[in-house]
Short mmCIF file of C-alpha atoms in Angstrom, two decimals:
data_model
loop_
_atom_site.label_atom_id
_atom_site.label_comp_id
_atom_site.label_asym_id
_atom_site.label_seq_id
_atom_site.Cartn_x
_atom_site.Cartn_y
_atom_site.Cartn_z
CA MET I 1 92.05 108.77 62.72
CA LEU I 2 94.84 110.07 65.09
CA ILE I 3 92.23 111.48 67.52
CA ASP I 4 90.52 108.06 67.66
CA PHE I 5 93.99 106.68 68.28
CA PHE I 6 94.49 108.99 71.28
CA LEU I 7 91.08 108.22 72.66
CA HIS I 8 91.94 104.32 72.22
CA LEU I 9 95.09 104.91 74.37
CA LYS I 10 93.05 106.62 77.09
CA ALA I 11 90.51 103.80 77.04
CA SER I 12 93.45 101.30 77.48
CA ARG I 13 94.22 103.14 80.80
CA LEU I 14 97.51 104.76 79.54
CA PRO I 15 98.40 107.98 81.20
CA VAL I 16 98.66 110.01 77.94
CA SER I 17 97.86 113.91 77.80
CA ILE I 18 96.62 116.46 75.32
CA LYS I 19 100.00 118.21 75.31
CA GLU I 20 101.81 114.99 74.42
CA PHE I 21 99.37 114.45 71.71
CA LEU I 22 99.93 117.80 70.18
CA THR I 23 103.69 117.25 70.37
CA LEU I 24 103.16 114.07 68.23
CA LEU I 25 101.03 116.01 65.71
CA GLU I 26 103.77 118.70 65.49
CA ALA I 27 106.47 116.03 65.06
CA LEU I 28 104.36 114.60 61.94
CA ARG I 29 103.75 118.20 60.50
CA GLN I 30 107.58 118.58 60.58
CA HIS I 31 108.14 115.22 58.84
CA VAL I 32 110.43 113.95 61.71
CA ILE I 33 109.82 110.35 60.50
CA GLU I 34 109.55 108.47 57.20
CA HIS I 35 106.15 107.45 55.92
CA SER I 36 105.93 103.98 57.63
CA ILE I 37 103.82 102.61 60.46
CA ASP I 38 106.96 101.21 62.08
CA ASP I 39 108.39 104.68 62.28
CA PHE I 40 104.95 106.03 63.56
CA TYR I 41 105.07 103.34 66.28
CA LEU I 42 108.62 104.44 67.44
CA LEU I 43 107.74 108.03 67.43
CA SER I 44 104.25 107.80 69.09
CA ARG I 45 105.78 105.49 71.96
CA THR I 46 108.68 107.97 72.45
CA VAL I 47 106.26 110.94 72.60
CA LEU I 48 103.31 109.57 74.44
CA VAL I 49 104.74 107.13 76.93
CA LYS I 50 106.56 108.77 79.89
CA ASP I 51 107.34 105.61 81.84
CA GLU I 52 108.82 102.34 80.18
CA SER I 53 106.74 100.26 82.62
CA HIS I 54 103.89 101.09 80.17
CA PHE I 55 105.63 99.87 77.05
CA ASP I 56 103.65 96.58 77.15
CA LYS I 57 100.41 98.25 77.47
CA PHE I 58 101.10 100.69 74.61
CA ASP I 59 102.24 97.84 72.43
CA ARG I 60 98.89 95.97 72.97
CA ALA I 61 96.84 99.04 72.40
CA PHE I 62 98.75 100.07 69.41
CA GLY I 63 98.63 96.61 67.90
CA GLU I 64 94.72 96.39 68.43
CA TYR I 65 94.25 99.78 66.80
CA PHE I 66 96.51 99.65 63.79
CA LYS I 67 95.94 95.92 63.18
CA GLY I 68 96.20 95.29 59.44
CA VAL I 69 97.38 98.81 58.69
CA GLU I 70 100.59 98.91 56.71
CA ALA I 71 101.02 102.63 56.21
CA LEU I 72 99.47 106.01 57.43
CA PRO I 73 96.48 106.98 55.06
CA GLY I 74 97.65 109.03 52.03
CA MET I 75 101.32 108.22 52.54
CA GLU I 76 103.54 106.15 50.22
CA VAL I 77 105.52 103.27 51.79
CA LEU I 78 108.34 101.36 50.46
CA ILE I 79 108.14 97.63 50.61
CA PRO I 80 110.62 96.49 53.25
CA GLU I 81 113.57 94.55 52.08
CA ASP I 82 112.89 91.91 54.78
CA TRP I 83 109.43 91.23 53.14
CA LEU I 84 110.97 90.62 49.80
CA ARG I 85 113.52 88.29 51.34
CA ARG I 86 110.68 86.19 52.92
CA ALA I 87 108.74 86.18 49.74
CA VAL I 88 111.41 84.42 47.88
CA ARG I 89 112.55 82.15 50.83
CA LYS I 90 112.75 78.55 49.88
CA HIS I 91 109.67 76.38 50.74
CA LEU I 92 110.18 72.66 51.15
CA SER I 93 107.49 69.95 50.69
CA ASP I 94 106.65 67.39 53.47
CA ALA I 95 108.84 64.80 51.59
CA GLU I 96 111.84 67.08 51.29
CA ARG I 97 111.72 67.97 55.08
CA ALA I 98 111.61 64.15 55.85
CA ARG I 99 114.78 63.48 53.86
CA LEU I 100 116.81 66.30 55.90
CA GLU I 101 119.30 64.52 57.96
CA LYS I 102 119.31 65.06 61.68
CA LEU I 103 123.00 65.07 62.76
CA GLY I 104 122.96 64.55 66.44
CA TRP I 105 124.62 66.71 68.95
CA GLU I 106 128.43 65.69 68.46
CA LYS I 107 128.22 65.40 64.79
CA LEU I 108 126.27 68.73 64.45
CA MET I 109 128.89 70.71 66.65
CA GLU I 110 131.90 68.97 64.77
CA THR I 111 130.38 69.85 61.33
CA PHE I 112 129.63 73.37 62.37
CA ARG I 113 133.29 73.92 63.55
CA GLN I 114 134.48 72.61 60.10
CA GLN I 115 132.10 74.86 58.20
CA LEU I 116 133.28 77.93 59.98
CA ALA I 117 136.91 77.11 59.16
CA GLU I 118 136.16 76.18 55.43
CA GLN I 119 133.59 78.85 54.38
CA LYS I 120 135.09 82.08 52.99
CA GLU I 121 131.98 84.00 51.63
CA ARG I 122 128.09 84.65 52.28
CA HIS I 123 125.69 81.88 51.09
CA SER I 124 121.98 82.16 50.70
CA GLY I 125 119.42 79.45 49.96
CA GLY I 126 121.80 76.36 49.90
CA SER I 127 121.79 73.06 51.70
CA LYS I 128 125.28 72.90 52.99
CA TRP I 129 127.08 76.14 53.89
CA ILE I 130 126.30 78.57 56.70
CA GLY I 131 123.68 81.06 55.31
CA SER I 132 120.09 82.15 55.16
CA GLY I 133 116.97 80.99 53.51
CA GLY I 134 118.06 77.27 52.67
CA SER I 135 117.88 73.94 54.09
CA SER I 136 121.28 73.97 55.64
CA PRO I 137 121.40 73.07 59.34
CA PHE I 138 123.41 76.25 59.91
CA GLY I 139 122.11 79.72 59.56
CA HIS I 140 118.69 81.37 59.63
CA GLY I 141 115.42 82.01 57.88
CA GLY I 142 115.35 78.55 56.27
CA THR I 143 113.96 75.04 57.23
CA HIS I 144 115.65 72.31 58.81
CA PRO I 145 114.41 69.83 61.43
CA GLU I 146 117.44 70.32 63.70
CA GLY I 147 120.33 72.81 63.60
CA ILE I 148 122.01 75.80 64.75
CA ARG I 149 120.43 79.28 63.97
CA LEU I 150 122.87 82.32 63.67
CA GLY I 151 121.15 85.61 64.22
CA GLY I 152 117.92 86.45 62.29
CA ARG I 153 114.33 85.27 63.16
CA SER I 154 112.57 82.25 62.06
CA GLU I 155 109.17 80.64 62.32
CA ASN I 156 111.02 77.30 62.58
CA ARG I 157 111.56 76.82 66.25
CA SER I 158 113.55 73.44 66.01
CA ALA I 159 117.08 75.05 66.44
CA VAL I 160 119.29 73.09 68.79
CA LYS I 161 121.33 76.32 69.40
CA VAL I 162 120.90 79.94 68.73
CA TRP I 163 123.76 82.48 68.52
CA GLU I 164 122.39 85.80 68.54
CA ARG I 165 121.64 88.54 71.21
CA ARG I 166 117.81 88.27 71.72
CA GLU I 167 115.75 90.78 73.78
CA TYR I 168 112.72 89.82 76.02
CA ARG I 169 110.24 91.98 77.69
CA ASN I 170 109.24 91.84 81.34
CA LEU I 171 105.85 90.38 82.26
CA ASP I 172 103.29 93.14 83.21
CA ASP I 173 102.25 92.58 86.84
CA SER I 174 99.48 94.97 86.62
CA VAL I 175 97.35 93.10 84.33
CA GLU I 176 93.65 93.25 85.22
CA LEU I 177 92.35 89.77 85.59
CA GLY I 178 89.01 88.92 83.82
CA THR I 179 88.35 86.51 86.58
CA ARG I 180 89.15 85.90 90.15
CA ASN I 181 89.54 82.15 89.73
CA ILE I 182 93.32 82.19 89.54
CA LYS I 183 93.66 84.12 92.87
CA VAL I 184 91.05 81.62 94.49
CA ALA I 185 93.43 78.72 93.34
CA LEU I 186 96.33 80.33 94.78
CA ARG I 187 94.72 80.99 98.12
CA ARG I 188 95.00 77.26 98.82
CA LEU I 189 98.65 78.11 99.55
CA ARG I 190 98.13 79.91 102.68
CA ARG I 191 99.67 80.11 106.16
CA PHE I 192 98.39 83.04 108.13
CA ALA I 193 100.51 85.02 110.69
CA ARG I 194 100.02 88.20 112.67
CA GLU I 195 103.31 90.10 112.12
CA GLY I 196 104.48 93.58 111.11
CA ALA I 197 103.22 97.07 111.62
CA ALA I 198 99.81 97.00 110.09
CA GLU I 199 97.00 96.57 112.62
CA GLU I 200 93.28 95.87 112.79
CA LEU I 201 90.39 96.27 115.16
CA ASP I 202 90.07 93.65 117.85
CA LEU I 203 86.31 93.69 118.20
CA GLU I 204 85.83 91.21 120.86
CA GLY I 205 88.84 92.73 122.74
CA THR I 206 87.36 96.33 122.52
CA ILE I 207 84.00 95.18 123.82
CA ALA I 208 85.51 93.32 126.77
CA GLY I 209 87.89 96.24 127.47
CA THR I 210 85.05 98.85 127.22
CA ALA I 211 82.78 96.81 129.66
CA ARG I 212 85.70 96.55 132.26
CA ASN I 213 86.31 100.55 131.85
CA ALA I 214 82.77 101.33 133.04
CA GLY I 215 81.54 102.28 129.41
CA TRP I 216 84.40 104.25 128.39
CA LEU I 217 85.60 103.29 124.95
CA ASP I 218 88.81 101.11 125.19
CA LEU I 219 90.01 100.37 121.63
CA LYS I 220 92.10 97.05 121.33
CA LEU I 221 94.12 96.73 118.17
CA ARG I 222 96.03 93.49 117.05
CA PRO I 223 98.54 92.93 114.14
CA GLU I 224 96.69 92.26 110.73
CA ARG I 225 96.61 88.75 109.44
CA HIS I 226 98.51 88.04 106.33
CA ASN I 227 99.72 85.10 104.25
CA ALA I 228 103.10 84.37 105.48
CA VAL I 229 103.91 81.62 103.02
CA LYS I 230 107.22 82.49 101.06
CA VAL I 231 107.27 81.84 97.35
CA LEU I 232 110.06 81.95 94.82
CA LEU I 233 108.74 82.19 91.27
CA LEU I 234 110.97 81.51 88.38
CA LEU I 235 109.51 82.46 84.91
CA ASP I 236 110.51 81.08 81.51
CA ILE I 237 110.56 84.04 79.06
CA GLY I 238 111.03 84.45 75.31
CA GLY I 239 110.89 82.03 72.41
CA SER I 240 108.01 79.63 72.43
CA MET I 241 106.79 81.21 75.69
CA ASP I 242 105.61 84.30 73.72
CA ASP I 243 102.58 82.32 72.88
CA HIS I 244 101.61 82.18 76.49
CA ILE I 245 102.35 85.79 77.71
CA ARG I 246 98.70 86.63 78.62
CA VAL I 247 98.29 83.70 80.95
CA CYS I 248 101.62 84.12 82.40
CA GLU I 249 100.99 87.85 83.16
CA GLU I 250 97.63 86.93 84.73
CA LEU I 251 99.48 84.34 87.10
CA PHE I 252 102.15 86.84 87.82
CA SER I 253 99.64 89.61 88.77
CA ALA I 254 97.65 87.19 91.01
CA CYS I 255 100.86 86.03 92.68
CA ARG I 256 101.75 89.70 93.32
CA SER I 257 98.44 90.30 95.17
CA GLU I 258 98.29 87.08 97.01
CA PHE I 259 101.70 86.45 98.29
CA LYS I 260 103.46 89.15 100.58
CA HIS I 261 106.72 87.32 100.47
CA LEU I 262 107.16 86.77 96.78
CA GLU I 263 110.52 86.77 94.84
CA HIS I 264 110.82 86.42 91.16
CA TYR I 265 113.37 85.72 88.49
CA TYR I 266 113.52 84.97 84.86
CA PHE I 267 115.18 82.36 82.84
CA HIS I 268 115.06 81.08 79.19
CA ASN I 269 114.07 77.34 78.44
CA CYS I 270 115.95 75.87 81.47
CA VAL I 271 117.74 77.25 84.55
CA TYR I 272 121.64 77.40 84.18
CA ASP I 273 124.36 79.34 85.74
CA HIS I 274 122.48 82.70 86.22
CA LEU I 275 118.95 84.23 86.27
CA TRP I 276 117.86 87.85 86.01
CA ARG I 277 115.12 90.05 87.30
CA ASP I 278 114.86 92.61 84.44
CA ASN I 279 114.76 91.29 80.88
CA ARG I 280 115.84 94.70 79.41
CA ARG I 281 119.10 94.17 81.29
CA ARG I 282 119.61 90.56 81.30
CA HIS I 283 122.92 90.72 79.51
CA SER I 284 124.32 93.17 82.03
CA GLU I 285 122.59 92.52 85.38
CA ARG I 286 122.67 88.72 85.85
CA ILE I 287 122.28 87.09 89.25
CA ALA I 288 124.46 83.94 89.77
CA THR I 289 122.09 80.87 90.39
CA HIS I 290 124.34 79.73 93.17
CA ASP I 291 123.78 82.98 94.96
CA VAL I 292 120.01 82.56 94.63
CA LEU I 293 120.35 78.93 95.90
CA HIS I 294 122.05 80.30 99.21
CA ARG I 295 119.88 83.57 99.44
CA TYR I 296 116.45 81.90 100.09
CA GLY I 297 115.79 79.41 102.93
CA GLY I 298 114.29 75.85 102.65
CA ASP I 299 110.91 77.16 103.81
CA TYR I 300 110.24 78.84 100.52
CA LYS I 301 107.91 77.21 97.89
CA LEU I 302 109.33 77.13 94.55
CA ILE I 303 107.28 77.56 91.42
CA LEU I 304 108.68 77.26 87.90
CA VAL I 305 106.61 78.39 84.96
CA GLY I 306 107.62 77.32 81.43
CA ASP I 307 106.42 75.07 78.42
CA ALA I 308 109.37 72.68 78.88
CA ALA I 309 109.72 72.74 75.21
CA MET I 310 113.50 72.57 74.08
CA SER I 311 116.03 70.39 72.76
CA PRO I 312 116.89 67.42 75.03
CA TYR I 313 120.62 68.60 74.45
CA GLU I 314 119.78 71.58 76.82
CA LEU I 315 118.86 69.24 79.64
CA LEU I 316 121.58 66.57 79.12
CA GLN I 317 124.62 67.97 77.41
CA PRO I 318 127.14 70.60 78.75
CA ASN I 319 127.29 73.69 76.29
CA GLY I 320 123.68 72.53 75.18
CA SER I 321 122.10 75.77 76.25
CA ILE I 322 120.49 77.64 73.15
CA GLU I 323 122.14 81.00 74.02
CA PHE I 324 125.54 80.34 75.56
CA ASN I 325 128.11 77.69 76.42
CA ASN I 326 127.15 76.30 79.83
CA ALA I 327 129.60 74.13 81.80
CA GLU I 328 126.75 72.03 83.34
CA PRO I 329 123.64 70.70 81.68
CA GLY I 330 120.26 72.00 82.77
CA ALA I 331 119.31 68.73 84.48
CA ALA I 332 122.04 69.36 87.07
CA TRP I 333 120.55 72.74 87.90
CA LEU I 334 117.09 71.35 88.05
CA ARG I 335 118.25 68.76 90.70
CA ARG I 336 119.95 71.42 92.94
CA LEU I 337 116.76 73.50 92.83
CA ALA I 338 114.63 70.50 93.97
CA ASP I 339 117.15 69.43 96.54
CA THR I 340 117.41 73.17 97.95
CA TRP I 341 113.52 73.64 98.04
CA PRO I 342 111.84 70.35 98.62
CA HIS I 343 108.36 71.91 97.87
CA THR I 344 108.84 72.59 94.28
CA ILE I 345 106.45 72.47 91.29
CA TRP I 346 106.47 73.25 87.47
CA LEU I 347 103.59 74.78 85.91
CA ASN I 348 103.28 74.22 82.28
CA PRO I 349 100.97 76.47 79.97
CA GLU I 350 101.00 73.80 77.19
CA SER I 351 98.03 71.27 77.31
CA GLU I 352 98.69 68.24 79.49
CA HIS I 353 97.76 65.70 76.78
CA SER I 354 100.65 67.12 74.51
CA TRP I 355 103.50 66.47 77.17
CA GLN I 356 103.93 62.77 76.11
CA TYR I 357 105.03 63.91 72.68
CA ARG I 358 107.95 66.04 73.90
CA GLN I 359 111.18 64.35 75.20
CA SER I 360 112.16 67.39 77.15
CA THR I 361 108.87 67.67 78.97
CA ALA I 362 109.06 64.09 80.09
CA LEU I 363 112.69 64.45 81.12
CA ILE I 364 111.77 67.67 83.33
CA ARG I 365 108.65 65.94 84.73
CA ASN I 366 110.75 62.93 85.92
CA LEU I 367 113.57 65.09 87.24
CA LEU I 368 110.92 66.80 89.55
CA GLY I 369 109.45 63.50 90.57
CA GLY I 370 106.22 64.03 88.60
CA ARG I 371 105.60 67.53 90.12
CA MET I 372 104.60 69.03 86.85
CA PHE I 373 101.03 70.53 86.52
CA PRO I 374 99.16 72.25 83.72
CA LEU I 375 98.64 76.10 83.95
CA THR I 376 94.74 75.50 84.31
CA LEU I 377 92.67 76.33 87.14
CA ASP I 378 92.53 72.67 87.99
CA GLY I 379 96.28 72.34 87.57
CA LEU I 380 96.76 75.19 89.88
CA GLU I 381 94.64 73.83 92.60
CA ARG I 382 96.41 70.43 92.44
CA GLY I 383 99.79 72.29 92.44
CA MET I 384 98.90 74.50 95.44
CA ARG I 385 97.51 71.57 97.40
CA LEU I 386 100.75 69.72 96.92
CA LEU I 387 102.89 72.85 97.92
CA SER I 388 100.70 73.26 101.09
CA LYS I 389 101.52 69.80 102.59
#
């Protein structure tokens, strides 16, 4: 089984070697880890992957090979405590969900502050106190149409604010595209120039120069043409965007190959006070958005990529950001971006017919003057045509 796993990693174009595989087998023989698939994942990634830039490829290959496997064959495994907690989590009927009260921003924040002051102990499964697994608007792991999630993970994505330190992964810009259509669509955004050190053969000039030189070869070179368009790419990462990682990686990879002058940054849900380049260091190496606004000239084309799915509070309210207390609402930052770079579009991976059902999507679309396009081939072509004007 493990030999097939090693061959599967090789087939997935991961640079793993026999020596590293033997080290992994020796670690298993010495019982370095407990008998769980999670421990084996951490051990095998540590031993086999030499460069953290390959983590995404390893995760995909590992998930494909061990899909549905809960333990290594022949080894006992304890049922994780988290599984037991999920099994007894409270489930609500549709009628019970409908009866839950949406408090609104001001009332929600006021009630949350009061609960923090009054609550003295942990609660689980309730409908009022800050806790887990219940229908209270405060806590995690439960169900409420609108609330504040404190730590933990939840399939319910309707939280107004999330107080936890969440980690995201960088997009893989080396993804092999199954089609060239995305690149072809991006090529509508082109302005050729002959600059830089790279040179190509000037065939007509060489023929004319050789003729003038009585048949002696006279090579003529000229600077190679390249796409001189400057692109600033801002990518929404994490949360509901996890559903669209594959198409975003394909877009990111295509942009890398098509645009020589490409700068990229990440944000979450909406642009606020700061952006970041590396999701692994997003808490420690942030770049002030004001600095980005002044760093790139108005000749850049701005492309924002995100599903625009968030609470309207994030766009309209100070302190509305889902992860921190922002002094200005997201709408103010989006207006600054559009004012700084007149050639701005938003690419949305969600289907276009669903936009009308989300208030935040309509708000962003209006803020950008309708310049939102679906992340489809047709949407890309329409967006590139607009940017090239």
